[in-house]
mmCIF file of C-alpha atoms in Angstrom:
data_model
loop_
_atom_site.group_PDB
_atom_site.id
_atom_site.type_symbol
_atom_site.label_atom_id
_atom_site.label_comp_id
_atom_site.label_asym_id
_atom_site.label_seq_id
_atom_site.Cartn_x
_atom_site.Cartn_y
_atom_site.Cartn_z
ATOM 1 C CA MET P 21 -26.434 -55.522 -26.701
ATOM 2 C CA PHE P 22 -24.326 -55.085 -23.582
ATOM 3 C CA GLN P 23 -27.331 -56.166 -21.704
ATOM 4 C CA GLN P 24 -27.820 -59.400 -23.097
ATOM 5 C CA MET P 25 -24.529 -59.916 -22.867
ATOM 6 C CA GLN P 26 -25.295 -59.972 -19.127
ATOM 7 C CA TYR P 27 -28.271 -61.657 -18.901
ATOM 8 C CA PHE P 28 -26.861 -65.059 -21.287
ATOM 9 C CA ILE P 29 -24.024 -64.731 -18.425
ATOM 10 C CA ALA P 30 -25.927 -65.186 -15.722
ATOM 11 C CA ILE P 31 -27.914 -68.061 -17.942
ATOM 12 C CA VAL P 32 -24.724 -70.026 -17.799
ATOM 13 C CA LYS P 33 -23.379 -69.477 -14.393
ATOM 14 C CA ASN P 34 -26.579 -70.205 -12.870
ATOM 15 C CA HIS P 35 -27.293 -72.680 -15.676
ATOM 16 C CA SER P 36 -30.552 -72.217 -15.693
ATOM 17 C CA PHE P 37 -33.244 -69.481 -17.066
ATOM 18 C CA THR P 38 -34.852 -69.202 -13.925
ATOM 19 C CA GLN P 39 -32.441 -68.715 -11.689
ATOM 20 C CA ALA P 40 -30.764 -66.535 -14.140
ATOM 21 C CA ALA P 41 -34.620 -63.969 -14.356
ATOM 22 C CA VAL P 42 -34.272 -64.331 -10.813
ATOM 23 C CA ASP P 43 -30.630 -62.534 -10.224
ATOM 24 C CA CYS P 44 -31.200 -60.478 -12.963
ATOM 25 C CA ASN P 45 -34.892 -59.226 -11.841
ATOM 26 C CA ILE P 46 -36.607 -59.815 -15.220
ATOM 27 C CA SER P 47 -39.727 -62.246 -15.678
ATOM 28 C CA GLN P 48 -38.540 -65.981 -17.462
ATOM 29 C CA SER P 49 -40.087 -64.939 -20.958
ATOM 30 C CA ALA P 50 -38.306 -61.678 -21.021
ATOM 31 C CA ILE P 51 -34.635 -63.320 -20.479
ATOM 32 C CA SER P 52 -36.089 -66.212 -22.874
ATOM 33 C CA GLN P 53 -36.891 -63.507 -25.660
ATOM 34 C CA GLN P 54 -33.363 -61.691 -24.953
ATOM 35 C CA MET P 55 -31.764 -65.041 -25.451
ATOM 36 C CA LYS P 56 -33.157 -65.115 -29.180
ATOM 37 C CA GLU P 57 -33.066 -62.123 -29.690
ATOM 38 C CA LEU P 58 -29.006 -61.910 -29.195
ATOM 39 C CA GLU P 59 -28.879 -64.943 -30.950
ATOM 40 C CA SER P 60 -30.974 -63.728 -33.726
ATOM 41 C CA ARG P 61 -28.618 -60.787 -34.239
ATOM 42 C CA LEU P 62 -25.491 -62.742 -33.313
ATOM 43 C CA GLY P 63 -26.692 -64.900 -36.128
ATOM 44 C CA VAL P 64 -25.192 -67.945 -34.397
ATOM 45 C CA LYS P 65 -27.152 -70.562 -31.928
ATOM 46 C CA LEU P 66 -25.322 -69.827 -28.644
ATOM 47 C CA LEU P 67 -27.145 -72.387 -26.535
ATOM 48 C CA ASN P 68 -28.637 -75.986 -27.404
ATOM 49 C CA ARG P 69 -32.151 -76.147 -25.839
ATOM 50 C CA LYS P 70 -33.478 -79.457 -24.459
ATOM 51 C CA GLY P 71 -36.424 -78.933 -22.893
ATOM 52 C CA ARG P 72 -36.197 -77.290 -19.754
ATOM 53 C CA SER P 73 -32.143 -78.010 -19.922
ATOM 54 C CA PHE P 74 -29.800 -76.425 -22.494
ATOM 55 C CA GLU P 75 -26.230 -76.916 -23.351
ATOM 56 C CA VAL P 76 -23.520 -73.607 -24.693
ATOM 57 C CA THR P 77 -22.807 -74.514 -27.713
ATOM 58 C CA GLU P 78 -18.585 -73.843 -28.968
ATOM 59 C CA ALA P 79 -19.830 -70.609 -30.054
ATOM 60 C CA GLY P 80 -21.537 -70.044 -26.807
ATOM 61 C CA GLN P 81 -18.592 -71.252 -24.611
ATOM 62 C CA TYR P 82 -16.471 -68.668 -26.905
ATOM 63 C CA PHE P 83 -19.127 -65.556 -26.325
ATOM 64 C CA TYR P 84 -19.530 -66.466 -22.734
ATOM 65 C CA THR P 85 -16.013 -66.146 -21.892
ATOM 66 C CA HIS P 86 -15.176 -63.205 -23.927
ATOM 67 C CA SER P 87 -18.090 -61.127 -22.159
ATOM 68 C CA GLN P 88 -17.412 -61.345 -19.466
ATOM 69 C CA ASP P 89 -13.302 -59.101 -20.401
ATOM 70 C CA VAL P 90 -15.904 -56.415 -22.393
ATOM 71 C CA LEU P 91 -17.847 -56.136 -19.699
ATOM 72 C CA ALA P 92 -15.306 -55.892 -17.167
ATOM 73 C CA ASP P 93 -13.647 -53.922 -19.660
ATOM 74 C CA VAL P 94 -16.648 -52.108 -20.249
ATOM 75 C CA ASP P 95 -17.676 -50.971 -16.245
ATOM 76 C CA GLN P 96 -13.313 -49.999 -15.566
ATOM 77 C CA LEU P 97 -14.439 -47.695 -18.601
ATOM 78 C CA VAL P 98 -17.287 -46.460 -16.996
ATOM 79 C CA LYS P 99 -15.102 -45.869 -13.669
ATOM 80 C CA ASN P 100 -12.218 -43.709 -15.971
ATOM 81 C CA THR P 101 -14.192 -41.414 -17.104
ATOM 82 C CA ILE P 102 -16.317 -40.622 -14.335
ATOM 83 C CA LYS P 103 -12.554 -40.046 -12.339
ATOM 84 C CA PHE P 104 -12.025 -37.398 -14.763
ATOM 85 C CA GLU P 105 -15.045 -35.499 -14.014
ATOM 86 C CA LYS P 106 -13.681 -36.063 -10.094
ATOM 87 C CA ASN P 107 -10.396 -36.793 -10.344
ATOM 88 C CA ASP P 108 -9.909 -34.287 -7.077
ATOM 89 C CA GLU P 109 -10.886 -37.105 -5.433
ATOM 90 C CA VAL P 110 -8.959 -40.045 -6.601
ATOM 91 C CA GLU P 111 -5.545 -41.326 -5.510
ATOM 92 C CA LEU P 112 -3.408 -43.206 -7.557
ATOM 93 C CA HIS P 113 -1.562 -45.874 -3.890
ATOM 94 C CA VAL P 114 1.911 -45.894 -5.899
ATOM 95 C CA GLY P 115 5.367 -48.486 -3.738
ATOM 96 C CA TYR P 116 9.200 -48.715 -5.080
ATOM 97 C CA LEU P 117 11.657 -51.109 -4.174
ATOM 98 C CA ARG P 118 13.461 -48.869 -1.446
ATOM 99 C CA SER P 119 17.319 -50.383 -2.264
ATOM 100 C CA PHE P 120 16.832 -50.000 -6.031
ATOM 101 C CA GLY P 121 17.319 -46.132 -5.927
ATOM 102 C CA THR P 122 14.430 -43.861 -6.731
ATOM 103 C CA THR P 123 16.011 -41.736 -9.544
ATOM 104 C CA GLU P 124 13.227 -43.374 -12.596
ATOM 105 C CA PHE P 125 10.629 -43.295 -10.381
ATOM 106 C CA LEU P 126 10.472 -39.476 -8.726
ATOM 107 C CA GLN P 127 11.021 -39.005 -12.559
ATOM 108 C CA THR P 128 8.335 -40.568 -13.368
ATOM 109 C CA VAL P 129 6.588 -39.491 -10.418
ATOM 110 C CA SER P 130 7.193 -35.584 -11.488
ATOM 111 C CA LYS P 131 5.653 -36.608 -14.916
ATOM 112 C CA PHE P 132 2.716 -37.794 -13.926
ATOM 113 C CA THR P 133 2.152 -35.316 -11.511
ATOM 114 C CA GLN P 134 2.212 -32.558 -14.179
ATOM 115 C CA GLU P 135 -0.006 -34.600 -16.207
ATOM 116 C CA PHE P 136 -2.737 -35.012 -13.779
ATOM 117 C CA PRO P 137 -2.223 -32.898 -11.445
ATOM 118 C CA LYS P 138 -5.436 -33.431 -8.978
ATOM 119 C CA VAL P 139 -4.717 -36.756 -8.957
ATOM 120 C CA LYS P 140 -2.671 -37.161 -4.998
ATOM 121 C CA ILE P 141 -0.497 -39.647 -5.277
ATOM 122 C CA LYS P 142 0.657 -41.829 -2.332
ATOM 123 C CA ILE P 143 4.120 -43.286 -2.708
ATOM 124 C CA SER P 144 5.215 -46.516 -0.202
ATOM 125 C CA SER P 145 8.858 -47.947 -0.165
ATOM 126 C CA GLY P 146 9.945 -51.778 1.202
ATOM 127 C CA THR P 147 11.437 -54.857 0.452
ATOM 128 C CA HIS P 148 10.248 -56.813 -1.433
ATOM 129 C CA GLU P 149 8.094 -58.995 0.172
ATOM 130 C CA GLU P 150 6.874 -56.162 1.882
ATOM 131 C CA LEU P 151 5.660 -54.339 -1.161
ATOM 132 C CA TYR P 152 4.200 -57.959 -2.627
ATOM 133 C CA GLU P 153 1.914 -57.669 0.471
ATOM 134 C CA LEU P 154 0.502 -53.941 0.208
ATOM 135 C CA LEU P 155 -0.457 -55.146 -3.138
ATOM 136 C CA ARG P 156 -1.883 -58.441 -2.395
ATOM 137 C CA THR P 157 -3.830 -57.037 0.103
ATOM 138 C CA ASN P 158 -4.850 -53.783 -2.315
ATOM 139 C CA LYS P 159 -3.026 -51.331 -0.325
ATOM 140 C CA LEU P 160 -1.186 -50.769 -3.238
ATOM 141 C CA ASP P 161 -2.186 -49.905 -6.833
ATOM 142 C CA LEU P 162 1.190 -50.356 -8.905
ATOM 143 C CA ASN P 163 4.174 -51.684 -6.956
ATOM 144 C CA PHE P 164 7.912 -51.624 -9.214
ATOM 145 C CA SER P 165 9.745 -54.022 -7.495
ATOM 146 C CA ASP P 166 12.434 -56.679 -8.454
ATOM 147 C CA GLN P 167 10.704 -60.038 -10.067
ATOM 148 C CA ARG P 168 11.471 -62.943 -7.689
ATOM 149 C CA ARG P 169 8.087 -65.091 -7.979
ATOM 150 C CA ALA P 170 7.351 -66.557 -11.622
ATOM 151 C CA LEU P 171 4.649 -63.860 -13.128
ATOM 152 C CA SER P 172 1.080 -64.445 -12.248
ATOM 153 C CA ASN P 173 -2.454 -63.808 -14.463
ATOM 154 C CA GLU P 174 -3.607 -62.190 -11.547
ATOM 155 C CA TYR P 175 -1.305 -59.228 -12.482
ATOM 156 C CA GLN P 176 -0.130 -57.042 -15.090
ATOM 157 C CA ASN P 177 3.306 -57.425 -15.866
ATOM 158 C CA GLU P 178 5.306 -54.257 -17.444
ATOM 159 C CA PHE P 179 8.883 -55.462 -18.295
ATOM 160 C CA LEU P 180 10.952 -52.401 -16.908
ATOM 161 C CA THR P 181 15.037 -52.836 -16.999
ATOM 162 C CA SER P 182 17.102 -56.060 -16.402
ATOM 163 C CA SER P 183 20.619 -55.741 -13.705
ATOM 164 C CA GLU P 184 23.685 -58.176 -13.976
ATOM 165 C CA PHE P 185 23.887 -58.913 -9.948
ATOM 166 C CA MET P 186 28.059 -58.366 -8.450
ATOM 167 C CA VAL P 187 29.166 -58.646 -5.452
ATOM 168 C CA ALA P 188 30.970 -56.332 -3.158
ATOM 169 C CA VAL P 189 34.756 -57.520 -1.492
ATOM 170 C CA ASN P 190 37.071 -56.513 0.751
ATOM 171 C CA HIS P 191 39.700 -55.638 -1.558
ATOM 172 C CA SER P 192 42.553 -57.633 -0.395
ATOM 173 C CA LEU P 193 39.674 -61.066 -1.295
ATOM 174 C CA PRO P 194 42.358 -63.099 -3.176
ATOM 175 C CA VAL P 195 40.376 -63.399 -6.619
ATOM 176 C CA ASP P 196 39.895 -63.251 -10.130
ATOM 177 C CA ASN P 197 38.471 -59.183 -10.378
ATOM 178 C CA LYS P 198 36.902 -60.336 -13.751
ATOM 179 C CA LYS P 199 33.864 -62.500 -12.408
ATOM 180 C CA ILE P 200 33.557 -64.473 -9.427
ATOM 181 C CA ASP P 201 31.363 -67.884 -8.280
ATOM 182 C CA ILE P 202 28.984 -67.730 -5.729
ATOM 183 C CA VAL P 203 30.135 -70.573 -4.580
ATOM 184 C CA ASP P 204 33.574 -69.103 -4.037
ATOM 185 C CA LEU P 205 32.119 -67.513 -1.125
ATOM 186 C CA ALA P 206 31.065 -69.862 0.877
ATOM 187 C CA ASP P 207 33.374 -69.723 3.674
ATOM 188 C CA ILE P 208 32.298 -65.650 3.651
ATOM 189 C CA PRO P 209 29.294 -64.267 5.659
ATOM 190 C CA CYS P 210 27.199 -62.665 3.052
ATOM 191 C CA ILE P 211 25.369 -59.419 4.348
ATOM 192 C CA LEU P 212 21.732 -58.454 4.252
ATOM 193 C CA ILE P 213 20.543 -55.533 4.404
ATOM 194 C CA LEU P 214 17.458 -55.251 6.206
ATOM 195 C CA ASP P 215 15.166 -53.096 8.625
ATOM 196 C CA GLY P 216 11.912 -54.743 9.090
ATOM 197 C CA ASN P 217 11.432 -58.491 9.740
ATOM 198 C CA GLN P 218 11.939 -60.101 6.358
ATOM 199 C CA GLN P 219 15.371 -61.655 7.308
ATOM 200 C CA GLU P 220 13.936 -65.794 6.895
ATOM 201 C CA ALA P 221 11.954 -64.188 3.348
ATOM 202 C CA GLU P 222 14.988 -62.708 2.297
ATOM 203 C CA GLU P 223 17.428 -65.824 3.119
ATOM 204 C CA ALA P 224 15.213 -68.050 1.397
ATOM 205 C CA TYR P 225 15.733 -65.801 -1.709
ATOM 206 C CA TYR P 226 19.283 -65.836 -1.187
ATOM 207 C CA ARG P 227 19.744 -69.120 -1.015
ATOM 208 C CA ASP P 228 17.281 -71.066 -3.352
ATOM 209 C CA VAL P 229 17.823 -68.505 -5.925
ATOM 210 C CA LEU P 230 21.232 -66.967 -6.070
ATOM 211 C CA GLY P 231 22.658 -70.579 -4.616
ATOM 212 C CA VAL P 232 24.443 -68.860 -1.576
ATOM 213 C CA LYS P 233 25.787 -71.777 0.825
ATOM 214 C CA SER P 234 26.924 -68.878 3.181
ATOM 215 C CA GLU P 235 25.708 -68.078 6.948
ATOM 216 C CA PHE P 236 23.893 -64.171 6.811
ATOM 217 C CA ILE P 237 25.095 -61.456 8.533
ATOM 218 C CA LEU P 238 22.537 -57.924 8.993
ATOM 219 C CA ALA P 239 23.146 -54.662 8.686
ATOM 220 C CA LYS P 240 20.685 -51.768 8.846
ATOM 221 C CA ASN P 241 21.990 -49.933 4.990
ATOM 222 C CA TYR P 242 24.426 -49.551 3.050
ATOM 223 C CA ASP P 243 26.967 -47.546 5.145
ATOM 224 C CA GLU P 244 26.546 -50.849 7.884
ATOM 225 C CA ALA P 245 26.975 -53.045 4.832
ATOM 226 C CA GLN P 246 30.316 -51.195 3.768
ATOM 227 C CA MET P 247 32.171 -51.034 6.802
ATOM 228 C CA LEU P 248 31.730 -54.394 7.191
ATOM 229 C CA ILE P 249 33.079 -55.191 3.904
ATOM 230 C CA ALA P 250 36.102 -52.773 4.535
ATOM 231 C CA SER P 251 36.645 -54.784 8.106
ATOM 232 C CA ASN P 252 37.042 -57.894 5.837
ATOM 233 C CA GLN P 253 33.234 -58.699 7.948
ATOM 234 C CA GLY P 254 31.493 -60.168 4.341
ATOM 235 C CA TYR P 255 30.457 -59.312 1.342
ATOM 236 C CA LEU P 256 27.201 -58.043 -0.498
ATOM 237 C CA ILE P 257 25.414 -58.608 -3.398
ATOM 238 C CA ILE P 258 23.495 -55.911 -4.967
ATOM 239 C CA ASN P 259 23.319 -55.647 -9.118
ATOM 240 C CA HIS P 260 25.761 -53.504 -11.555
ATOM 241 C CA ARG P 261 23.233 -50.117 -11.208
ATOM 242 C CA MET P 262 23.356 -49.864 -7.537
ATOM 243 C CA ARG P 263 27.233 -49.662 -7.255
ATOM 244 C CA LYS P 264 27.029 -46.147 -7.709
ATOM 245 C CA GLN P 265 26.056 -46.387 -3.469
ATOM 246 C CA LEU P 266 29.159 -48.024 -2.435
ATOM 247 C CA ASP P 267 32.924 -45.940 -2.593
ATOM 248 C CA GLN P 268 35.041 -48.188 -4.223
ATOM 249 C CA ASP P 269 38.033 -47.100 -3.141
ATOM 250 C CA ILE P 270 36.948 -49.479 -0.110
ATOM 251 C CA VAL P 271 35.610 -52.081 -2.119
ATOM 252 C CA LYS P 272 36.004 -53.739 -5.292
ATOM 253 C CA MET P 273 33.527 -55.197 -7.318
ATOM 254 C CA ILE P 274 32.797 -58.249 -9.031
ATOM 255 C CA PRO P 275 30.301 -59.742 -11.772
ATOM 256 C CA LEU P 276 28.871 -62.661 -10.376
ATOM 257 C CA VAL P 277 27.917 -66.221 -12.094
ATOM 258 C CA LYS P 278 26.099 -69.074 -10.910
ATOM 259 C CA GLY P 279 28.241 -72.165 -12.598
ATOM 260 C CA ASP P 280 28.851 -70.736 -16.532
ATOM 261 C CA ARG P 281 25.367 -69.012 -16.066
ATOM 262 C CA LYS P 282 25.435 -64.531 -15.468
ATOM 263 C CA LEU P 283 23.020 -64.120 -12.819
ATOM 264 C CA ILE P 284 20.394 -61.362 -13.786
ATOM 265 C CA GLN P 285 17.720 -59.168 -11.726
ATOM 266 C CA ASN P 286 15.018 -58.159 -14.066
ATOM 267 C CA TYR P 287 12.461 -55.487 -12.627
ATOM 268 C CA TYR P 288 8.550 -54.882 -13.187
ATOM 269 C CA ALA P 289 5.919 -52.051 -12.677
ATOM 270 C CA TYR P 290 2.946 -54.844 -10.985
ATOM 271 C CA TRP P 291 -0.505 -54.530 -10.245
ATOM 272 C CA GLN P 292 -3.854 -56.581 -10.525
ATOM 273 C CA ALA P 293 -5.107 -57.516 -13.505
ATOM 274 C CA ASP P 294 -8.770 -56.479 -12.256
ATOM 275 C CA ASN P 295 -7.603 -53.391 -10.421
ATOM 276 C CA SER P 296 -5.907 -52.408 -14.032
ATOM 277 C CA GLY P 297 -6.828 -47.965 -15.379
ATOM 278 C CA TYR P 298 -6.084 -45.529 -17.242
ATOM 279 C CA TYR P 299 -4.339 -44.023 -14.325
ATOM 280 C CA ILE P 300 -2.800 -47.120 -13.433
ATOM 281 C CA GLU P 301 -1.628 -48.240 -17.014
ATOM 282 C CA THR P 302 0.171 -44.580 -17.613
ATOM 283 C CA PHE P 303 2.018 -44.609 -14.452
ATOM 284 C CA ALA P 304 3.212 -47.710 -15.718
ATOM 285 C CA ASP P 305 3.933 -46.418 -19.696
ATOM 286 C CA LEU P 306 5.959 -43.356 -17.977
ATOM 287 C CA LEU P 307 7.843 -45.490 -15.762
ATOM 288 C CA LYS P 308 8.485 -47.620 -18.377
ATOM 289 C CA GLN P 309 9.801 -44.625 -20.473
ATOM 290 C CA SER P 310 12.021 -43.587 -17.368
ATOM 291 C CA PHE P 311 14.271 -46.678 -18.537
ATOM 292 C CA ALA P 312 13.960 -46.752 -22.129
#
C-alpha cells in the first residue's frame, strides 16, 4: 500500500495522471490501475473522474494529507532502524542555554551516553538567539533554551520547566523585599550579560517582553555583573533557579512583577519537526525526566 500511497500523492500534487506517471517512472495505465486497486482496498472513492480530469473527494483529501505524514514516519523509521546497525556513524548535535546552568543538561548527556555509547554527542552553548540560529540552519538537532517566540508547528516543543523572574539589586536600594515592579527600576541601568553580538536582540526582548524602561549596561559574566550591582551601578534580571550564581551577602534578590502579573520564564527542548528521530526524542525524554 505504501507504493500506492506514493502514486496517489503524486497524482494529487500534479493534478495529472500523466505527470504523476512520469515522476513515478511508471506507465499511465499502470498508475491508473494502481489507483483503482487502492480505492477497492479502502472501499471509498478518492477521486471523482470527469473525462480526462478529476476532483479529489473529501475522503481523498483526508487520505492525501495523512498519507504524507505516514510516509514521512516510515521514512524516518527506516533511517532510525539503519542507525541501530550503524550507530557508530551517528552524531547528535545538541545545544543548551549558557545562562541557565548545566546540571540537568549534563545529567541528560551522561544518561544518554550510557544508553547509547556509540552515538557521538556534539555540544554547543550560547544565548537564545545563537542557539535558535543554529537550530534554524540545521547545525543543531536539539536545542534546550528559553521561550521567546510563539511556539511554531515547524518545531517539536517539549516543555521542561519554568522559573519566576527575580531582580538582583544593591542591598542599599530602598524597595520592598517581597516584590518589585519593573517600572520602579526605570531610573537604574539594567545589566545585560553578553559575550557576543546579540545586544540588539537581547535589548528588544527585555523591552518588549519584560517591559524594561532602563538604559542598558553590559557585563561579560556573572562576576562582572555582581561587581556592578555591588557598586550600585545597575540591576540584573535573573530567574529563581539562577539565584545561586550570585552571592546573597553582596546582592539582594526580589521577585519581579509587571503590574499585577508575575514574570515567569518557560524552558523547552526544541527540534525541527521534519528532523524528529529516535535519538532526538530519547534525548528530549531524558532531559524532561531530569526536570521531573
